[in-house]
Short mmCIF file of C-alpha atoms (C1' of nucleotides) in Angstrom, two decimals:
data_model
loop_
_atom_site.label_atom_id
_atom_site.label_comp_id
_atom_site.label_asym_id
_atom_site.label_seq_id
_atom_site.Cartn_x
_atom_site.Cartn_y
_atom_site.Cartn_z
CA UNK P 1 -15.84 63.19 19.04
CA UNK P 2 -15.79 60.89 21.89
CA UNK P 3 -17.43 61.17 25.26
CA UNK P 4 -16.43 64.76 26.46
CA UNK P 5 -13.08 64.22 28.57
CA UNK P 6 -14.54 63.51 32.82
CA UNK P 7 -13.41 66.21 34.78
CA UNK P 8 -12.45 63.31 37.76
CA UNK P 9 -9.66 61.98 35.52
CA UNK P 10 -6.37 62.61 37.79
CA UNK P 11 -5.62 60.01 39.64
CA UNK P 12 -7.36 59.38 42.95
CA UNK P 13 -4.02 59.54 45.74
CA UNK P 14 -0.49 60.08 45.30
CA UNK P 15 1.95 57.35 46.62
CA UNK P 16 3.27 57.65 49.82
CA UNK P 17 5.21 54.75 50.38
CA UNK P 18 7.68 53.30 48.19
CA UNK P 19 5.94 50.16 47.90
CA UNK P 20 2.81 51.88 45.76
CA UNK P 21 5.03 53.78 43.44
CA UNK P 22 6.37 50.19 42.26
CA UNK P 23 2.61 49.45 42.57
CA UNK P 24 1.75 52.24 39.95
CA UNK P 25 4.67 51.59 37.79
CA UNK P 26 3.95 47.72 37.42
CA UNK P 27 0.59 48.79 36.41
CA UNK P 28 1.65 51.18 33.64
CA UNK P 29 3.61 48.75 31.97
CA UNK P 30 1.01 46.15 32.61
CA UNK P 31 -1.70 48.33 30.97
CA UNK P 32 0.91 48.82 27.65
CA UNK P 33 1.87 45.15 27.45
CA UNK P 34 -2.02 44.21 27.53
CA UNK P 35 -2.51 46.83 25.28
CA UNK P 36 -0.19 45.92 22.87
CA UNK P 37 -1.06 42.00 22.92
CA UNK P 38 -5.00 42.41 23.04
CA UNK P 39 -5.62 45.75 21.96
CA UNK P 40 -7.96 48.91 23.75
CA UNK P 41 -11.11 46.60 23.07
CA UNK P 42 -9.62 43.61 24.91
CA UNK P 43 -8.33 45.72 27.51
CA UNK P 44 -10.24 44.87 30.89
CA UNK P 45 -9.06 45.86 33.94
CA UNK P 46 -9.07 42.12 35.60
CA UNK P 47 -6.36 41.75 32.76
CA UNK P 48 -4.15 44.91 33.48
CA UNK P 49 -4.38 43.94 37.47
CA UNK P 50 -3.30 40.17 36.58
CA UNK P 51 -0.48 41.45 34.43
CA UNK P 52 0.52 43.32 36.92
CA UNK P 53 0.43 40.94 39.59
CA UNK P 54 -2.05 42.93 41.21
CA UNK P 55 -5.51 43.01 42.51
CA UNK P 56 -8.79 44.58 41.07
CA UNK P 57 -8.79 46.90 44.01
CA UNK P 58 -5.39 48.40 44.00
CA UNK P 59 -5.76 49.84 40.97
CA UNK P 60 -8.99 51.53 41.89
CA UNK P 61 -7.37 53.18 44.55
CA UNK P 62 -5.22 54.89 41.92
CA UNK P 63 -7.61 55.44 39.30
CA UNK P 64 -11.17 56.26 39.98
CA UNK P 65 -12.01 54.28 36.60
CA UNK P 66 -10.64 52.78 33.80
CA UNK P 67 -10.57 55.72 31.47
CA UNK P 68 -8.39 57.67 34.49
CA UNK P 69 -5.44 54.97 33.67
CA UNK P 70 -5.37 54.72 30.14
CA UNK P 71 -5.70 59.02 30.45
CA UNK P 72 -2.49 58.92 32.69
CA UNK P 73 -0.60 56.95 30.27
CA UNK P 74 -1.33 58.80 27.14
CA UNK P 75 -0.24 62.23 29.52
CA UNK P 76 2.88 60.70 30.17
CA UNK P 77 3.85 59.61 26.86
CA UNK P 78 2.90 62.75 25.36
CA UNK P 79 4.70 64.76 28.15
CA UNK P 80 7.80 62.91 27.16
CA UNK P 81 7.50 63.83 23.49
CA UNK P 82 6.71 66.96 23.87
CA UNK P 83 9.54 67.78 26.04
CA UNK P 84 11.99 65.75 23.98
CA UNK P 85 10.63 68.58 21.15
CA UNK P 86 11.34 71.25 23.12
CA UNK P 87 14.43 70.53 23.93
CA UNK P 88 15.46 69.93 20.03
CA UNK P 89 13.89 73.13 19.74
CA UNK P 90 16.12 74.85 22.40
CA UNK P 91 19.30 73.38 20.88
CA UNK P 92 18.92 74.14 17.53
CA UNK P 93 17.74 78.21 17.77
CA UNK P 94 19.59 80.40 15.20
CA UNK P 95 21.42 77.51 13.34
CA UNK P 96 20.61 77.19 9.52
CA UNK P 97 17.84 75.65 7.40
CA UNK P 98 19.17 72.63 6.71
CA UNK P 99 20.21 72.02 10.15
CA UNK P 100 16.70 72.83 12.09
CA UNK P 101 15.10 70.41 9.54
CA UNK P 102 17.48 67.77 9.49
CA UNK P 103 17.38 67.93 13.88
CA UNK P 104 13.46 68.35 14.08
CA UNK P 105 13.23 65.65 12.04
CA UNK P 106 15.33 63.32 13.61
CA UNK P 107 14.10 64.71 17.08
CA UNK P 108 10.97 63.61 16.17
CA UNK P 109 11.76 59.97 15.19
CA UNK P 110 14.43 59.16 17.90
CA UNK P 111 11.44 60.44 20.54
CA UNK P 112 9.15 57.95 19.15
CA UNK P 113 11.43 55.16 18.25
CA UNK P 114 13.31 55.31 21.58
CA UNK P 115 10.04 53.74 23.25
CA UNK P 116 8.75 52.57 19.93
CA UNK P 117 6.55 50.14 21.68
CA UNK P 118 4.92 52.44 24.12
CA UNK P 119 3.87 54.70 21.22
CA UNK P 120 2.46 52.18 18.88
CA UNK P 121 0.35 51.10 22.27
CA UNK P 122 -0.80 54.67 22.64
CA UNK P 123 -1.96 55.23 19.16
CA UNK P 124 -4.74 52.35 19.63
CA UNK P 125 -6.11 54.79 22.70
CA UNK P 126 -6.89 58.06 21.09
CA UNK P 127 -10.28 56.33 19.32
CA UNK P 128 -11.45 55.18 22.69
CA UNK P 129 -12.28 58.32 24.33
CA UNK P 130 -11.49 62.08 23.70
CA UNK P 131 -8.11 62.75 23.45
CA UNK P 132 -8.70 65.97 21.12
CA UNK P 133 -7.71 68.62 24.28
CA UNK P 134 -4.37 66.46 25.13
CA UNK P 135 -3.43 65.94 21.62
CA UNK P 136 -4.30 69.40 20.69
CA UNK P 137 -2.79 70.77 23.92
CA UNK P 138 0.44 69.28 22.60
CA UNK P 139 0.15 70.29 19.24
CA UNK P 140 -0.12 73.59 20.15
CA UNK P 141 3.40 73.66 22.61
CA UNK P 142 5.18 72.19 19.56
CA UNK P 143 3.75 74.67 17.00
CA UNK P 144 4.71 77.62 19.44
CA UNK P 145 7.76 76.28 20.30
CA UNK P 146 8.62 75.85 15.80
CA UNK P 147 7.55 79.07 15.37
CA UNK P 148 9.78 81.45 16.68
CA UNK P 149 12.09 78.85 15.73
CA UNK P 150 11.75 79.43 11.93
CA UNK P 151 11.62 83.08 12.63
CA UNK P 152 15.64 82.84 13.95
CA UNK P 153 16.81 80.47 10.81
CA UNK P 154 19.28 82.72 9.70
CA UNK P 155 19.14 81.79 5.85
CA UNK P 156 15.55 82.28 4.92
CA UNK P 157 12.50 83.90 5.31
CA UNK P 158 8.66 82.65 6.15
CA UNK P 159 5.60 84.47 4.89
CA UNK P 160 3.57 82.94 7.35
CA UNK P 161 5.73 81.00 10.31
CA UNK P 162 2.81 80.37 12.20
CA UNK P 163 1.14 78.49 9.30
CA UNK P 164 4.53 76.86 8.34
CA UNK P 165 5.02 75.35 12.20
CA UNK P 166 1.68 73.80 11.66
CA UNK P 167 2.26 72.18 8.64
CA UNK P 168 5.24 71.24 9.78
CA UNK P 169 4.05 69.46 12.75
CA UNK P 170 1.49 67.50 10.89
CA UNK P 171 3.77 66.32 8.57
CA UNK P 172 5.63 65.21 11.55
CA UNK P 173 3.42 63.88 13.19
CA UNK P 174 1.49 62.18 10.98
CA UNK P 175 3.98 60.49 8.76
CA UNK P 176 5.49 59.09 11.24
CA UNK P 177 2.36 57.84 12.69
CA UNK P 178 1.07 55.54 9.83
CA UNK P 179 4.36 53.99 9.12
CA UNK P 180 4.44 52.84 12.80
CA UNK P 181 0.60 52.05 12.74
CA UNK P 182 1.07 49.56 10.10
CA UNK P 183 2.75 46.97 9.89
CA UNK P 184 5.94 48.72 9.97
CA UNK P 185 8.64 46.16 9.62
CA UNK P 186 11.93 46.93 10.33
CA UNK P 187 12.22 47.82 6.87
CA UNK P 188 9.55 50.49 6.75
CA UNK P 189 10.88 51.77 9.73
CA UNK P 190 14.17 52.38 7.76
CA UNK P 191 12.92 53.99 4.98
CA UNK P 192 10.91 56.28 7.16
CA UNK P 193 14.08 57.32 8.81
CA UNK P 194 15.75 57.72 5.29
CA UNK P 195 13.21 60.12 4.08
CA UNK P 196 11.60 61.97 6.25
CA UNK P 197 14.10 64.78 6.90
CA UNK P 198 14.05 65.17 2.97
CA UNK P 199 10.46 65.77 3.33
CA UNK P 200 10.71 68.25 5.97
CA UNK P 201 13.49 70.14 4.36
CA UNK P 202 12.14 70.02 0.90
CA UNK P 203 8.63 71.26 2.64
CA UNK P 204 10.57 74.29 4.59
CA UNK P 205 12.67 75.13 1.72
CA UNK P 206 9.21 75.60 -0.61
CA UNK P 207 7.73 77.64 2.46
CA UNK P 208 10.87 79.93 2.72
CA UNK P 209 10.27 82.90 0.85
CA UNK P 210 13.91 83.61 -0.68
CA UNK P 211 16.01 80.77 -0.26
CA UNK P 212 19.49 82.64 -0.16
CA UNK P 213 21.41 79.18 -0.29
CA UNK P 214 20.24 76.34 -2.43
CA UNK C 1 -1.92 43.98 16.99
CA UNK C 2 -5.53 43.56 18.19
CA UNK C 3 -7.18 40.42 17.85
CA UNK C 4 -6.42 38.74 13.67
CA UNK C 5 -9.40 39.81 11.87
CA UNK C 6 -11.28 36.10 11.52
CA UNK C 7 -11.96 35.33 8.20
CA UNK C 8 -15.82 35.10 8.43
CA UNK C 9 -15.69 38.57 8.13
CA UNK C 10 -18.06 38.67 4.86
CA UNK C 11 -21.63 39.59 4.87
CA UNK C 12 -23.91 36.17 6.08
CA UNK C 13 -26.43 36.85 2.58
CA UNK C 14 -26.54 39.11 -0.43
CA UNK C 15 -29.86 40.92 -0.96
CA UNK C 16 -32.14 39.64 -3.30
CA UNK C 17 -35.11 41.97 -2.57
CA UNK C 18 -34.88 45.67 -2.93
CA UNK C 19 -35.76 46.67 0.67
CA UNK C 20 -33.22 44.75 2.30
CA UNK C 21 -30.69 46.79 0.20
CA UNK C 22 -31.75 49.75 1.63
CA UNK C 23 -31.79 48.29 5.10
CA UNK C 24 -28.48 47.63 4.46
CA UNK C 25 -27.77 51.09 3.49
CA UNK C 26 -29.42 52.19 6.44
CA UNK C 27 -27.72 50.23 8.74
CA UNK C 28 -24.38 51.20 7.03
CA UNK C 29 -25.86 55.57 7.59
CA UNK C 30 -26.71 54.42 11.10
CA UNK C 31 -23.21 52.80 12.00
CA UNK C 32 -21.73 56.28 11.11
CA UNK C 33 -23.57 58.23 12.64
CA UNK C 34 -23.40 56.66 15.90
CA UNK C 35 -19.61 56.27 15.17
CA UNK C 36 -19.22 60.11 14.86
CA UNK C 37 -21.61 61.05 17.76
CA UNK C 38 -20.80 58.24 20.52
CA UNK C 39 -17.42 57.09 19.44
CA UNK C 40 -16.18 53.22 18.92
CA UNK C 41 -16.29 52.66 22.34
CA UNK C 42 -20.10 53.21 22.85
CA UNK C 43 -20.89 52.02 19.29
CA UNK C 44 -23.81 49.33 20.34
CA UNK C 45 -25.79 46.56 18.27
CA UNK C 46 -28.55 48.21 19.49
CA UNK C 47 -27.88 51.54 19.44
CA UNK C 48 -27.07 51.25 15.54
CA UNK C 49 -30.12 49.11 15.02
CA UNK C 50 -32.16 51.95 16.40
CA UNK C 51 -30.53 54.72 14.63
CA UNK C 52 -31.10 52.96 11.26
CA UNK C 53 -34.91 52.09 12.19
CA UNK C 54 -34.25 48.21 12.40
CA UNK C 55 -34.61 45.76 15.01
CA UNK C 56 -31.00 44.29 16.00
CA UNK C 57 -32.38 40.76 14.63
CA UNK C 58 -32.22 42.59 10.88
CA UNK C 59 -28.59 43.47 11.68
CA UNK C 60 -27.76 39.99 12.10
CA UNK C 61 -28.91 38.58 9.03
CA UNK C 62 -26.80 40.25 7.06
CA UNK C 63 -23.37 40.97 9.47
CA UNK C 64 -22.39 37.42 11.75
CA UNK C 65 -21.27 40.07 14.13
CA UNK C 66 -20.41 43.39 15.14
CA UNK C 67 -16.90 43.04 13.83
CA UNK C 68 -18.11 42.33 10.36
CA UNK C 69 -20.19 45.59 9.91
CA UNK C 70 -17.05 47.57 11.23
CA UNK C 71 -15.27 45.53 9.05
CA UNK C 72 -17.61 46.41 5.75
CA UNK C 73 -17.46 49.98 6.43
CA UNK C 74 -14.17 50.51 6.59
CA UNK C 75 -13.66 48.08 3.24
CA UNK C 76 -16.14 50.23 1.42
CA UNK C 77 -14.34 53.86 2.60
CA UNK C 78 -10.89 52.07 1.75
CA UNK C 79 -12.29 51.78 -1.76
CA UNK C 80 -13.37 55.01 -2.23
CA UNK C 81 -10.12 56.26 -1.78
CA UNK C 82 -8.22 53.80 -3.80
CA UNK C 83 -10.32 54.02 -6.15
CA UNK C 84 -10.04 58.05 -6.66
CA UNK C 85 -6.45 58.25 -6.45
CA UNK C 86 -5.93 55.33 -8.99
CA UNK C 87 -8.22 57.40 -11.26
CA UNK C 88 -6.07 60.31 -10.36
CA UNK C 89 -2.45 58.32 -10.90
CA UNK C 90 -4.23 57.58 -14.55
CA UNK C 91 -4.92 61.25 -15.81
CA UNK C 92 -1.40 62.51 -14.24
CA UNK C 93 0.23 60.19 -16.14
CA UNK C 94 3.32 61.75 -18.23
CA UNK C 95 2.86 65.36 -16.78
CA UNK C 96 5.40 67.12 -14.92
CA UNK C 97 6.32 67.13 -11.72
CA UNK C 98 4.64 69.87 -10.37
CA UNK C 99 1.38 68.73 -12.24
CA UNK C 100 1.23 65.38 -10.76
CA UNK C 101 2.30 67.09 -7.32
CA UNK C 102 -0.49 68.91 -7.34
CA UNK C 103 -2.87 66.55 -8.71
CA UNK C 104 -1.86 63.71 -5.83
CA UNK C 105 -2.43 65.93 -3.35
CA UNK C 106 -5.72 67.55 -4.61
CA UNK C 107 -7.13 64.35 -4.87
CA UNK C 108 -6.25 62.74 -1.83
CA UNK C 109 -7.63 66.05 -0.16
CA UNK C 110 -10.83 65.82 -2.23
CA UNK C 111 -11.12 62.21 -1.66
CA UNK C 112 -10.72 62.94 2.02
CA UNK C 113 -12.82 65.49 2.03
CA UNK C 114 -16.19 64.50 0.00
CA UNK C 115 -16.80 62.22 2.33
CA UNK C 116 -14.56 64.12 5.72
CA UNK C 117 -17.87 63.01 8.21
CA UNK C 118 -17.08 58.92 7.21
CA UNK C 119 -13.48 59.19 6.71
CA UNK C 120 -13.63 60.50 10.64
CA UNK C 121 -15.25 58.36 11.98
CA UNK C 122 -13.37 55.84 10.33
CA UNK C 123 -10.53 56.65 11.59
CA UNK C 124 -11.83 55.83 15.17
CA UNK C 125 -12.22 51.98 14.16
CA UNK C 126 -9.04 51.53 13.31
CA UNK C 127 -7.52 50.72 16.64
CA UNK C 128 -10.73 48.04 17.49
CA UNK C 129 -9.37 45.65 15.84
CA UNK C 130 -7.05 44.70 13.50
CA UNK C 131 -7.41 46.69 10.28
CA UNK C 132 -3.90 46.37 9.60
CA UNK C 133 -4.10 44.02 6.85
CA UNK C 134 -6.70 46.29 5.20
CA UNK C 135 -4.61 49.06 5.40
CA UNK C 136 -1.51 47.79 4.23
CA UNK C 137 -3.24 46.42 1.00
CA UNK C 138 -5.11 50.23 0.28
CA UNK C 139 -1.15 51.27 0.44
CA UNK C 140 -0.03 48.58 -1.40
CA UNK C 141 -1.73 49.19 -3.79
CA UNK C 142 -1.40 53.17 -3.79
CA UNK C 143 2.51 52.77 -4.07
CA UNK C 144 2.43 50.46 -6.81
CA UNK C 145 0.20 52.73 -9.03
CA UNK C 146 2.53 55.93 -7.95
CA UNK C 147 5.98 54.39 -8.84
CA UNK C 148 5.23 54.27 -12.07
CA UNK C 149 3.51 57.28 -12.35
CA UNK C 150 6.79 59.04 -10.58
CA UNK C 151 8.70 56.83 -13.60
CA UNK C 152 7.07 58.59 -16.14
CA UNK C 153 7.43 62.17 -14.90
CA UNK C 154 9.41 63.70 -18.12
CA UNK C 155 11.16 66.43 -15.70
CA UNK C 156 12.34 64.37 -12.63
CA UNK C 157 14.18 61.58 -12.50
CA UNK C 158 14.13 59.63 -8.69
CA UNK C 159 16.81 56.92 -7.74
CA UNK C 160 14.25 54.78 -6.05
CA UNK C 161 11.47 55.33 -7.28
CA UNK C 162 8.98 53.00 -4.77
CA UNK C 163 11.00 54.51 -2.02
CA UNK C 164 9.63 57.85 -2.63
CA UNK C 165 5.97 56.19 -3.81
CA UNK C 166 6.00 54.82 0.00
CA UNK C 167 7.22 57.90 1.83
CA UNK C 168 4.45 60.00 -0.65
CA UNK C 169 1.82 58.12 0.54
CA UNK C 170 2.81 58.20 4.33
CA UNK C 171 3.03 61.63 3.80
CA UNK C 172 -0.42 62.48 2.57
CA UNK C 173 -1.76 60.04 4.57
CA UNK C 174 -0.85 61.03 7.68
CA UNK C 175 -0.44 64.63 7.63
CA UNK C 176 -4.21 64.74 6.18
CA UNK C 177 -5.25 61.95 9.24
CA UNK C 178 -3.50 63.75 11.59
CA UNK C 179 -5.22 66.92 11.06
CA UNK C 180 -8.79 65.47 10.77
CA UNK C 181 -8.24 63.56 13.65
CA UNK C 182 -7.46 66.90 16.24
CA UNK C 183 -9.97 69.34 16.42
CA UNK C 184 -10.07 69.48 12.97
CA UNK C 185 -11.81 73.33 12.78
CA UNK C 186 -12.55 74.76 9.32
CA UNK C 187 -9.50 76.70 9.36
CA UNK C 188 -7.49 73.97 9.97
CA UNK C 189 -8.53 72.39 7.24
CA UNK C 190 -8.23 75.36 5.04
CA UNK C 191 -4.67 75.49 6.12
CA UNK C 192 -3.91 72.38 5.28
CA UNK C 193 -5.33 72.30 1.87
CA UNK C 194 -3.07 75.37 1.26
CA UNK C 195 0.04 73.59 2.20
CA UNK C 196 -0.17 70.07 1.69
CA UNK C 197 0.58 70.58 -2.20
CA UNK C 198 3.56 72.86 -1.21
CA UNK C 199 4.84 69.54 1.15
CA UNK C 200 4.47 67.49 -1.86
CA UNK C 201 6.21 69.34 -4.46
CA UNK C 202 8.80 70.50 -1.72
CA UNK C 203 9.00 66.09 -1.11
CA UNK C 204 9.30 65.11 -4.67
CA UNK C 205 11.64 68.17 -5.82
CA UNK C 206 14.04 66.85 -3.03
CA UNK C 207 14.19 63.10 -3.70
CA UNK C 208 14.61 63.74 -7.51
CA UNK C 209 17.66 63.23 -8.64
CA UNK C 210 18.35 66.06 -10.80
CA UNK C 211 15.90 69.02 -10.88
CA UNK C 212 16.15 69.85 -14.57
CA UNK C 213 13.34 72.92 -13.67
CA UNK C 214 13.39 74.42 -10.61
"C1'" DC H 1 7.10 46.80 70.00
"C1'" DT H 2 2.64 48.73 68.85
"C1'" DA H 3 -0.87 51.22 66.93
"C1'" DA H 4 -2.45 53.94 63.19
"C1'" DG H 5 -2.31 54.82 58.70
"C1'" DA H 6 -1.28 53.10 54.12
"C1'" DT H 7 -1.85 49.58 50.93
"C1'" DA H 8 -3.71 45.33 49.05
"C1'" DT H 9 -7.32 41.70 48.29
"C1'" DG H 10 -11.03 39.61 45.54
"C1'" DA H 11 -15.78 38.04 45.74
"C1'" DA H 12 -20.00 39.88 44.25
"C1'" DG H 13 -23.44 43.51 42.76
"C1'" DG H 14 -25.12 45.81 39.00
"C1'" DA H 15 -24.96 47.25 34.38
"C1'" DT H 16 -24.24 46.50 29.57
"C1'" DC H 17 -23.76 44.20 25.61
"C1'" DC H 18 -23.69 40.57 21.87
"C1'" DT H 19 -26.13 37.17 19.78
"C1'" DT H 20 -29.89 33.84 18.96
"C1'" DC H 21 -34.27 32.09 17.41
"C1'" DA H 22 -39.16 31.17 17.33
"C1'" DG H 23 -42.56 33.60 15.41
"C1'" DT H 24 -44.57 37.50 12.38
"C1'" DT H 25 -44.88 40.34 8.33
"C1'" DT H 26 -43.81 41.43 3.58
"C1'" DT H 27 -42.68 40.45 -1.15
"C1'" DG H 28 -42.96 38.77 -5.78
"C1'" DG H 29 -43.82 35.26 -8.92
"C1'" DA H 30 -47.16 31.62 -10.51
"C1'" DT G 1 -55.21 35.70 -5.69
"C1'" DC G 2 -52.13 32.77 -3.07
"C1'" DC G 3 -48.06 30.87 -1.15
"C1'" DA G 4 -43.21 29.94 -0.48
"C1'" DA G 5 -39.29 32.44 0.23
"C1'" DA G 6 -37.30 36.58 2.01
"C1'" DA G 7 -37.06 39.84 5.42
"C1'" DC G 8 -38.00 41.50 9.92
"C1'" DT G 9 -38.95 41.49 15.01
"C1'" DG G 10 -37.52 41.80 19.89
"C1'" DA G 11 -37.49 39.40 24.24
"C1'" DA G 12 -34.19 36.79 26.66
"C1'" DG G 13 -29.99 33.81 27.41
"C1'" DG G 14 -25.38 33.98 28.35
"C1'" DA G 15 -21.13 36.25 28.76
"C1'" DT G 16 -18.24 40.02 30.12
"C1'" DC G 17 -16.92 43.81 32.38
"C1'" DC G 18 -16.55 47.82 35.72
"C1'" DT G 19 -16.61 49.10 40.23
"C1'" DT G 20 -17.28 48.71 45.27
"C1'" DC G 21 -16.33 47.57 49.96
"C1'" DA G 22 -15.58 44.81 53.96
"C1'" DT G 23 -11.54 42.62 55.33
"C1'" DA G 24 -6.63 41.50 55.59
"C1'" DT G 25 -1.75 42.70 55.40
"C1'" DC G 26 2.12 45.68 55.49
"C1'" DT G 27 4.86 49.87 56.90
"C1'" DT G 28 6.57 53.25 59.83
"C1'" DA G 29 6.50 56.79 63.35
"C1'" DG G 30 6.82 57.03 68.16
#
DNA sequence: CTAAGATATGAAGGATCCTTCAGTTTTGGA
DNA sequence: TCCAAAACTGAAGGATCCTTCATATCTTAG
């Protein structure tokens, strides 16, 4: 919806000393931490450089503009989940219903919850600027990566595998999403955790076409 | 997160002439449109002003600031929705589970959906500043009118009942925001509409307690 | 040790943007 | 018709904020 995503986004040199990788790292943790105490509208560059005990300057030699950094971060959460989904993916081909739900699920949640903070940081982003390709870049890996995945459960049958991976990820996704947007105490948190791999297995078991075991 | 929502937050003066209603409807149009085409980010006193034929003076006689029309709109979309699925909870009340399944999820779609251009751009606010409070009260008061209604279900009986109210709503919430959010194309919507009622049913049929129909 | 390249600094230019308010126009009742 | 209240106008003050660049400091190969 957003301003259509700069082409000049990547960021401007690559380290070459050790010293500027610490550099880059201080200010990706500076940019969450100000994000997560002042939120995308209060985030001004002065504030991620001072955070980072860093000057205007430096960072512009990494990023050619604001949008480039808070791009980079979102990649490289995303990358993380996504991969962390792939690899739940890879370890649970050809086991049984219950068991792909039950490990997508709680794929899913550990990858968020293990940087719990990060994520809730990253969800004030997307509105700023367009996110749609990245997000739906992602999307797309995950629902390719589900699909053939429901195609091996041994113990039932998809009309439509395609459609169910993308339900599937939404469901996901989404769910999980709110509860952390909010105010998501501790508690909420542990309800979430509770429930959602009933959701996704009740959703996959209405999907499957002949549920052979009950 | 963001910054606490200050409590001046309320319109500066009610209308007492009929013209300045419609400004106000006007200005309310403009903020959405300008929302949808430019994103939060870009959304501008001016720009709005413009958009809804008004000089920016106009805008501040009724909103103290920029916050505060943000701050309406989302209030008046938040009602919308509350409003149509308490209506909902009402005429689902005592049917079985797979007719108030069905009927949650229809009319959170429909809900989301007569209005899909506001409830978009909505969605982009959120992270500005700190809607949190809003939110949590729409939920509130969502899960409070759908515990009972899961109570009363004659062919389902749940062990915690507000537990599955609160994971019910997090599920149609999100999955639905989720997909709006991305690209969003017609057939993604389509699919979604197709399957959300299956993820609901699938939900419910797995937290009750004893399935007395399957 | 030294020079060249890499990295860091931060004041200041330029661009918005939010908000105000003194003054104008419109409305509706007397 | 007339006027007081309501509504509207828009230029301009004041406050940020993004980004640049001339200069300074650090690192490392030779």
């Amino acid at each position: 919806m957003n301003r259509p995503a700069p082409d000049l986004l990547k960021p401007r040199k690559t380290p070459q000393q050790s010293r500027s990788a610490a550099t880059i790292e201080a200010i990706h943790t500076a940019t969450i931490q100000v994000l997560l105490a002042d939120g995308v509208g209060r985030l001004t560059t002065t504030r991620v450089a001072e955070r980072a005990g860093v000057s205007v300057g430096t960072m512009y030699q990494y990023y050619p503009h604001k949008q480039a950094l808070l791009f980079a971060i979102v990649e490289r959460q995303l990358d993380l989940i996504v991969t962390a989904m792939l690899g739940a993916v890879e370890r649970l081909e050809g086991h049984d219903l219950q068991t792909v739900s039950d490990g997508l699920a709680t794929a899913w949640l550990d990858a968020k919850m293990a940087d719990l903070v990060s994520s809730r940081a990253i969800y004030g982003i997307a509105a700023e600027f367009d996110l749609a390709e990245l997000m739906s870049r992602a999307k797309n890996l995950m629902v390719e990566a589900i699909s053939p995945l429901l195609r091996a459960v041994p113990d039932a049958r998809f009309a439509d595998p395609d459609l169910t991976a993308f339900m599937l990820a939404a469901l996901l996704g989404g769910t999980v999403r709110v509860v952390m947007e909010a105010g998501s105490s501790e508690d909420d948190l542990e309800r979430l955790r509770q429930e959602l791999p009933r959701a996704c297995l009740g959703y996959l078991k209405m999907a499957a076409l002949q549920p052979t075991s009950l």
